[in-house]
mmCIF file of C-alpha atoms in Angstrom:
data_model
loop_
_atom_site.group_PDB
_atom_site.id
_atom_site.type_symbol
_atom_site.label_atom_id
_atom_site.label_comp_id
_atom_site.label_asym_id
_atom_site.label_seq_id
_atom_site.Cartn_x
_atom_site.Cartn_y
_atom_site.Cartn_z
ATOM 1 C CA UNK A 1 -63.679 -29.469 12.041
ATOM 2 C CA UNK A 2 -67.238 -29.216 10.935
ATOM 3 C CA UNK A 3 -67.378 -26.172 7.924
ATOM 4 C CA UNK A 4 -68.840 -25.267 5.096
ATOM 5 C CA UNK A 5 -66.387 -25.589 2.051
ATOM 6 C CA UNK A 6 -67.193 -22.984 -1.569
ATOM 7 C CA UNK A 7 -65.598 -25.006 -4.410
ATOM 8 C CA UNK A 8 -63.574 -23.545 -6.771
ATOM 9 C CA UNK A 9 -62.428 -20.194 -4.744
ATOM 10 C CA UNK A 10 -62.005 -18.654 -8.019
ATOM 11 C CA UNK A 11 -63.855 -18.926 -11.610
ATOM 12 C CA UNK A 12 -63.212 -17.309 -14.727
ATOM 13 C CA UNK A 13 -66.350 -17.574 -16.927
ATOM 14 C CA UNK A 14 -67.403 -15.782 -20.490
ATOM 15 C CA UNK A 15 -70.201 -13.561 -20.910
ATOM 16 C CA UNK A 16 -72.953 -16.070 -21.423
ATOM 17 C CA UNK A 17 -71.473 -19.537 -20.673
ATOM 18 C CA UNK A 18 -73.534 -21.211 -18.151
ATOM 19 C CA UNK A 19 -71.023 -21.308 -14.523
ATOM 20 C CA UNK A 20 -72.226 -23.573 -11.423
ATOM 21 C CA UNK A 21 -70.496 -22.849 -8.076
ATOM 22 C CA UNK A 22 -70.477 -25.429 -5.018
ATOM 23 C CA UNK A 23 -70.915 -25.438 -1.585
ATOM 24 C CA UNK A 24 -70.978 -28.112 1.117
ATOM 25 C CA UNK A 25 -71.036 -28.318 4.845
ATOM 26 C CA UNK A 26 -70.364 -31.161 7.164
ATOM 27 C CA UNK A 27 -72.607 -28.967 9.879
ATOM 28 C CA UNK A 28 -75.792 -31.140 8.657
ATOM 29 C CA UNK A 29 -78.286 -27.621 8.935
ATOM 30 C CA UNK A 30 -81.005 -27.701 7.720
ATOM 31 C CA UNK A 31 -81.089 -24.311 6.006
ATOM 32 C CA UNK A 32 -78.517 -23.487 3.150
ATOM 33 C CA UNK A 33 -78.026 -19.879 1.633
ATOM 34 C CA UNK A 34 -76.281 -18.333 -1.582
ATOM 35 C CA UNK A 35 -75.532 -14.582 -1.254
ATOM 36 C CA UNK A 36 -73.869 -12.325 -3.594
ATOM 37 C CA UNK A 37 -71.692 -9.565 -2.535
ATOM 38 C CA UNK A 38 -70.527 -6.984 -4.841
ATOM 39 C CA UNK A 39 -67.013 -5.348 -4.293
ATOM 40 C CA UNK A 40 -67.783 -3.003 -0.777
ATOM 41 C CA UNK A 41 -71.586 -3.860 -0.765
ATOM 42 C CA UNK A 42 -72.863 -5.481 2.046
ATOM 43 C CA UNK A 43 -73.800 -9.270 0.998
ATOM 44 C CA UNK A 44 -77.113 -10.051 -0.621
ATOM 45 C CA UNK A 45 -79.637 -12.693 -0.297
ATOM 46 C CA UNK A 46 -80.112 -14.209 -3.012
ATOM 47 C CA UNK A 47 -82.269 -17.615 -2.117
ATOM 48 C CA UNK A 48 -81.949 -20.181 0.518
ATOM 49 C CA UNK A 49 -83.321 -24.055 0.978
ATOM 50 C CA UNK A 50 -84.958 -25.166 4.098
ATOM 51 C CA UNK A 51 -84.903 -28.331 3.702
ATOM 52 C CA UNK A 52 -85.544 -29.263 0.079
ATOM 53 C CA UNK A 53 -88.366 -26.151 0.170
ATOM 54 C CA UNK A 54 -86.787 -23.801 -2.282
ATOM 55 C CA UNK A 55 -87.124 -19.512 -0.977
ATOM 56 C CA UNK A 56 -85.903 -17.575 -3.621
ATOM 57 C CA UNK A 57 -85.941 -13.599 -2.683
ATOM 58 C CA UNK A 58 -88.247 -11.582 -5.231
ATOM 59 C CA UNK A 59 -85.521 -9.420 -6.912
ATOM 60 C CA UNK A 60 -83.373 -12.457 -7.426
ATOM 61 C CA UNK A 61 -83.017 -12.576 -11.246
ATOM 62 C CA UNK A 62 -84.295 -15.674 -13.069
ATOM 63 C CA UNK A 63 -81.168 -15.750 -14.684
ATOM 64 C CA UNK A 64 -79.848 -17.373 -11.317
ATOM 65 C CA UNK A 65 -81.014 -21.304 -9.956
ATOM 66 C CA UNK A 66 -80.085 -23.524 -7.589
ATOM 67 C CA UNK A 67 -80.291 -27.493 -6.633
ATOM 68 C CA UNK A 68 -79.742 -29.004 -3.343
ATOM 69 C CA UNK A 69 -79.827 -32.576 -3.957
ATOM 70 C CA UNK A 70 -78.955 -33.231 -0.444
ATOM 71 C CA UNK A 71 -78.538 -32.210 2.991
ATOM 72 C CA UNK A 72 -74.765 -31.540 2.267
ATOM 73 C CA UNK A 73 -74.738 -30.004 -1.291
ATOM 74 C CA UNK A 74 -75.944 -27.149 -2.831
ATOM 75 C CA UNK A 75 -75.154 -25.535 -6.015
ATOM 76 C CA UNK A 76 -75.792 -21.682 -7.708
ATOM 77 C CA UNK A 77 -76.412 -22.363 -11.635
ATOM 78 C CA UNK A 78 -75.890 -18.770 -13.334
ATOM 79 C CA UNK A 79 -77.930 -19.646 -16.768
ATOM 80 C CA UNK A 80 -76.012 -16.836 -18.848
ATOM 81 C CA UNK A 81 -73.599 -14.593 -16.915
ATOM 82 C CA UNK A 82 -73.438 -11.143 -17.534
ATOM 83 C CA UNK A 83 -70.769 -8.815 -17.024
ATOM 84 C CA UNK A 84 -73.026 -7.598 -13.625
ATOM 85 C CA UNK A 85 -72.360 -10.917 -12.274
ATOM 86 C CA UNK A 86 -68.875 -10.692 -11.397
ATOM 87 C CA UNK A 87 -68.855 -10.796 -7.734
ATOM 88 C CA UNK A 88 -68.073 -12.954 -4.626
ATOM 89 C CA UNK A 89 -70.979 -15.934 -4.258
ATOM 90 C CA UNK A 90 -71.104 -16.099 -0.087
ATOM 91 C CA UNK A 91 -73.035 -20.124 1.102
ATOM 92 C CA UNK A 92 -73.876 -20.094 4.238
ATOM 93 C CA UNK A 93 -75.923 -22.413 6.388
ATOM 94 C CA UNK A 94 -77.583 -22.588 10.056
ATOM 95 C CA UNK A 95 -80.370 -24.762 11.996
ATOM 96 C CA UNK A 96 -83.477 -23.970 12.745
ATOM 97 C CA UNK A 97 -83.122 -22.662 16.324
ATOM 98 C CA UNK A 98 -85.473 -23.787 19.363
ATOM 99 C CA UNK A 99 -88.932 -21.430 19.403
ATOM 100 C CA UNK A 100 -87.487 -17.506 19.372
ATOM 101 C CA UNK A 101 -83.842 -18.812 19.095
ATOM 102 C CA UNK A 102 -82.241 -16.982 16.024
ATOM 103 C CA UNK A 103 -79.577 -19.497 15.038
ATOM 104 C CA UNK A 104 -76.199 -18.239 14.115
ATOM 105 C CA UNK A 105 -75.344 -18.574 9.876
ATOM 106 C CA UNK A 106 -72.381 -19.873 9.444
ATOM 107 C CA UNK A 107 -70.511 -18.565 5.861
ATOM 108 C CA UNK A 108 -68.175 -20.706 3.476
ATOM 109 C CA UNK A 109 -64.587 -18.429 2.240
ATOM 110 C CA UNK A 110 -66.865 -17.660 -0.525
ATOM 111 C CA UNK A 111 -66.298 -18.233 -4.608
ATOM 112 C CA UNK A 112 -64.962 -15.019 -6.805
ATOM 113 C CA UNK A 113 -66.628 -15.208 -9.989
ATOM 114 C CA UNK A 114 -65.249 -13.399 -12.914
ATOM 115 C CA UNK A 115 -66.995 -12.655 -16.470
ATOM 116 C CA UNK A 116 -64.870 -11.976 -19.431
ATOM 117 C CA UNK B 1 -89.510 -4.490 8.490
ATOM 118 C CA UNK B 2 -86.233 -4.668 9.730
ATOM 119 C CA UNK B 3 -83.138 -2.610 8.911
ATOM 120 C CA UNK B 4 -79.515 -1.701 9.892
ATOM 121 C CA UNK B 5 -77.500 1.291 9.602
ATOM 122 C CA UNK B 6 -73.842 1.519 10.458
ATOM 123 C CA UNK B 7 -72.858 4.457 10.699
ATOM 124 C CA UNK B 8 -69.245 5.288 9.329
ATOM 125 C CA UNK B 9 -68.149 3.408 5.930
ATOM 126 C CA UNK B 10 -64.623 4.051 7.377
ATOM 127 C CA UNK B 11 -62.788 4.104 10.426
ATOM 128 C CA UNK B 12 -59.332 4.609 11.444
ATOM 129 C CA UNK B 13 -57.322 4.158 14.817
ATOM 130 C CA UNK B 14 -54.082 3.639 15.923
ATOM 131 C CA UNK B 15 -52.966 0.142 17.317
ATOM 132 C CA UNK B 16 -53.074 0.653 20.637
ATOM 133 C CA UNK B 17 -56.572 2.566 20.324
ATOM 134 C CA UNK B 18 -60.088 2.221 21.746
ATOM 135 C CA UNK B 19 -62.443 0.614 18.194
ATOM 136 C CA UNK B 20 -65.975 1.769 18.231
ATOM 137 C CA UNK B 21 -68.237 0.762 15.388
ATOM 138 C CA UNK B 22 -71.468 1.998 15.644
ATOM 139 C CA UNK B 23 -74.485 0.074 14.516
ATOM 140 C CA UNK B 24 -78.593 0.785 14.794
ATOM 141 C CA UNK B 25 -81.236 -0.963 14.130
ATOM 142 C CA UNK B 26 -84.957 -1.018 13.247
ATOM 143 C CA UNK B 27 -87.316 -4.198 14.023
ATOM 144 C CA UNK B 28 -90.759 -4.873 14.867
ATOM 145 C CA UNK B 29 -90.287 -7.653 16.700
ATOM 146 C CA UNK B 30 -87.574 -8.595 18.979
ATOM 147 C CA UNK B 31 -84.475 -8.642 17.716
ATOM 148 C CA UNK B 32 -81.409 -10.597 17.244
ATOM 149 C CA UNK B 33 -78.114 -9.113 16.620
ATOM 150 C CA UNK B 34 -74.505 -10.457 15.151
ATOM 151 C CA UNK B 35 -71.255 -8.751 14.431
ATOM 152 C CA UNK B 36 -69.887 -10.670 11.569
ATOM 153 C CA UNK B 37 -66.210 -9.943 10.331
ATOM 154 C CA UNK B 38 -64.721 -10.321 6.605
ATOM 155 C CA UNK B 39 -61.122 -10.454 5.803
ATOM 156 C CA UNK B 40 -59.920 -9.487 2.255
ATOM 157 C CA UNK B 41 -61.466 -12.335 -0.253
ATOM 158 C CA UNK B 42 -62.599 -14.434 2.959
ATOM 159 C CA UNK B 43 -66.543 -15.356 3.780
ATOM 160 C CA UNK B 44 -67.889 -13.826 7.130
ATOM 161 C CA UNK B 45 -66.987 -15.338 10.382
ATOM 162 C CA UNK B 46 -69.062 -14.531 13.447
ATOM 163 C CA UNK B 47 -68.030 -12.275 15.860
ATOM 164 C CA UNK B 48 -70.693 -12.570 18.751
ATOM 165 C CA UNK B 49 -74.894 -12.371 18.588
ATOM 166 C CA UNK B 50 -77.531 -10.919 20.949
ATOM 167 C CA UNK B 51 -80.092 -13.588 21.539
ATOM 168 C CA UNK B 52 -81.833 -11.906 24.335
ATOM 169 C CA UNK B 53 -79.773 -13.765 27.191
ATOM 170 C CA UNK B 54 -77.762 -10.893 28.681
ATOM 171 C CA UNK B 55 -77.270 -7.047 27.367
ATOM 172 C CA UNK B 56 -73.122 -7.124 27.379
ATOM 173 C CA UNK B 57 -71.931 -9.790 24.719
ATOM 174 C CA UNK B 58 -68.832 -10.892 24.584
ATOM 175 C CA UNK B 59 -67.425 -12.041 21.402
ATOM 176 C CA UNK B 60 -63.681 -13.133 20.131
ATOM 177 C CA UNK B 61 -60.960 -11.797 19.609
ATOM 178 C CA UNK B 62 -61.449 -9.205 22.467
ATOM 179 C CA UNK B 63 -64.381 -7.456 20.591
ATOM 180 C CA UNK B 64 -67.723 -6.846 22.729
ATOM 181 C CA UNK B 65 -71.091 -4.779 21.851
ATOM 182 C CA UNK B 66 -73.631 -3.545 24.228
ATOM 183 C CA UNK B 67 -77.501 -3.947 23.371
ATOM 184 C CA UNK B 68 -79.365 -0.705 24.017
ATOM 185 C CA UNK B 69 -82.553 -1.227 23.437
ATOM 186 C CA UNK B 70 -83.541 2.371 24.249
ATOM 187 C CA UNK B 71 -81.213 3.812 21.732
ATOM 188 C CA UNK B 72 -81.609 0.368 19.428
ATOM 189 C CA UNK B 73 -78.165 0.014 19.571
ATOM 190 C CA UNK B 74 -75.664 -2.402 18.856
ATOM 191 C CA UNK B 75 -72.302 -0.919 18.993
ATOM 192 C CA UNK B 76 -69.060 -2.873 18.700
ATOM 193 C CA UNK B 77 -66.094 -1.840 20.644
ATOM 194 C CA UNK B 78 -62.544 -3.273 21.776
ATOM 195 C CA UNK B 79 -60.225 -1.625 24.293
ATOM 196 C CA UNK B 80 -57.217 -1.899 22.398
ATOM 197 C CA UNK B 81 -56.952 -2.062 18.655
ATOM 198 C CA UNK B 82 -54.498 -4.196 16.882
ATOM 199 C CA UNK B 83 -53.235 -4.865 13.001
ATOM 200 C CA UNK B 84 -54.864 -8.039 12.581
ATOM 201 C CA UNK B 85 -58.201 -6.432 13.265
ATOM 202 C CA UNK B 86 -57.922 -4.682 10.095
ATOM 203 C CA UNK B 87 -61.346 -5.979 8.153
ATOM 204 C CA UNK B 88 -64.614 -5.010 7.255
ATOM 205 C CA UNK B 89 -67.474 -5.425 9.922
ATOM 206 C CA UNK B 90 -71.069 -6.162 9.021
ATOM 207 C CA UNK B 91 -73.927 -5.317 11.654
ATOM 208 C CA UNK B 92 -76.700 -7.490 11.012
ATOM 209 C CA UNK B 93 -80.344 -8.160 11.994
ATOM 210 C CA UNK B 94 -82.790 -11.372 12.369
ATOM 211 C CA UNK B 95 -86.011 -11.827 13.530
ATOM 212 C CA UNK B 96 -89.850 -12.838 14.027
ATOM 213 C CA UNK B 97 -90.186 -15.900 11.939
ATOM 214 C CA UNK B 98 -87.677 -15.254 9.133
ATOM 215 C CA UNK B 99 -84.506 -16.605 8.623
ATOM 216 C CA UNK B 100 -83.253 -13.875 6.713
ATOM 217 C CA UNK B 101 -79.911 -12.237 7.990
ATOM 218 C CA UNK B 102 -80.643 -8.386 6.992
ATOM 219 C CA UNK B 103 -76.911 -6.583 6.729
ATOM 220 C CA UNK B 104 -75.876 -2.916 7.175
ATOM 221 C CA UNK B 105 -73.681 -1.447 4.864
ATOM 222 C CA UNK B 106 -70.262 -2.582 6.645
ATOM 223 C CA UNK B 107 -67.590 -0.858 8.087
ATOM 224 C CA UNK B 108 -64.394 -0.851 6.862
ATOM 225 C CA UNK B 109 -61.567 -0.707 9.969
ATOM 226 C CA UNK B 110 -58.525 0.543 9.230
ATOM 227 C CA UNK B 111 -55.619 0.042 11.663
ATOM 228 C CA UNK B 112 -52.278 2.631 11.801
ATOM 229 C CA UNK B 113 -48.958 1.626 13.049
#
């Protein structure tokens, strides 16, 4: 079945030691997203790729990057976590629709980061 | 600017029960709709979208919402409630030329023997 897969599920990082968290789909969209979602908060956009055209979202902290080297990969780098960064790290991807179709985002299981 | 309020961090029925979930939105511009469900330290699978196409969507599981555009609604209901529905729900709104996926707060459902 076509999906998008979050590799590891789980990750234990320390306070300042650089983390990178996976995602890839077999959906080939076009568009990829990273979200966080803090615990019972609603998820959060963090960036997203069209393409290779990075978006990042204005409040997004520089502290967070990301790399898509290729239609099927993309990665979250978190430069120096901080104990504000635990939460669950949401990819999702979609396609850009036909003219005033609003294509559906479809989400990975999602990566639980935790900062000692 | 678009935005989503669900109304009701909580809600509770018995299996067996009628599930509402209420959801409203704000948009400027036409807008597209999705229930999106999240089981305990899962992502978010789809539940059903409004595209325009027809008012009454039916999604899976047995869940359906009704677009009111008058009341800019989305609501989510299912006749009969059952264990395994027992998730958080997450109204959400697209639309115009972004791709952005703008989220209400979520619902928590909660499901009594």
């Amino acid at each position: 079945d076509a999906m998008v897969i979050q590799n590891p599920r789980y990750q234990v990082t320390q306070f300042g030691k650089p983390v990178t968290l996976s995602c890839s789909q077999t959906l080939n969209h076009n568009v990829m997203y990273w979200y966080q979602q803090k615990s019972s908060q609603a998820p959060k956009l963090l960036f997203h790729y069209y393409d290779k055209d990075f978006n990042n979202e204005a409040d997004t902290p520089d502290n967070f990057q990301s790399r898509r080297p290729n239609t099927s990969f993309c990665f979250l780098d978190i430069r120096s976590p901080g104990l504000g960064d635990a939460a669950m790290y949401l990819c999702a991807t979609s396609r850009p629709g036909l003219a005033g179709v609003r294509e559906t985002q479809y989400f990975g299981p999602g990566t639980r980061l935790l900062v000692l | 600017a678009q935005s989503v309020t669900q109304l009701g961090s909580h809600v509770s029925v018995s299996e067996g029960a009628l599930v509402l979930l209420r959801c409203n939105y704000s948009s400027s511009v036409p807008p597209y709709l999705f229930w999106y469900v999240q089981y305990p330290n899962q992502g978010l699978q789809l539940l059903l979208k409004y595209t325009s196409a027809a008012t009454l969507v039916k999604g899976i599981n047995g869940f359906e919402a009704e677009f009111k555009k008058s009341e800019t609604s989305f609501h989510l209901t299912k006749p009969s409630a059952h264990m395994s529905d027992a998730a958080e729900y997450f109204c959400a709104v697209s639309g115009g030329s972004s791709y952005k996926l703008i989220f209400g707060s979520g619902t928590r459902l909660l499901v009594r023997p």
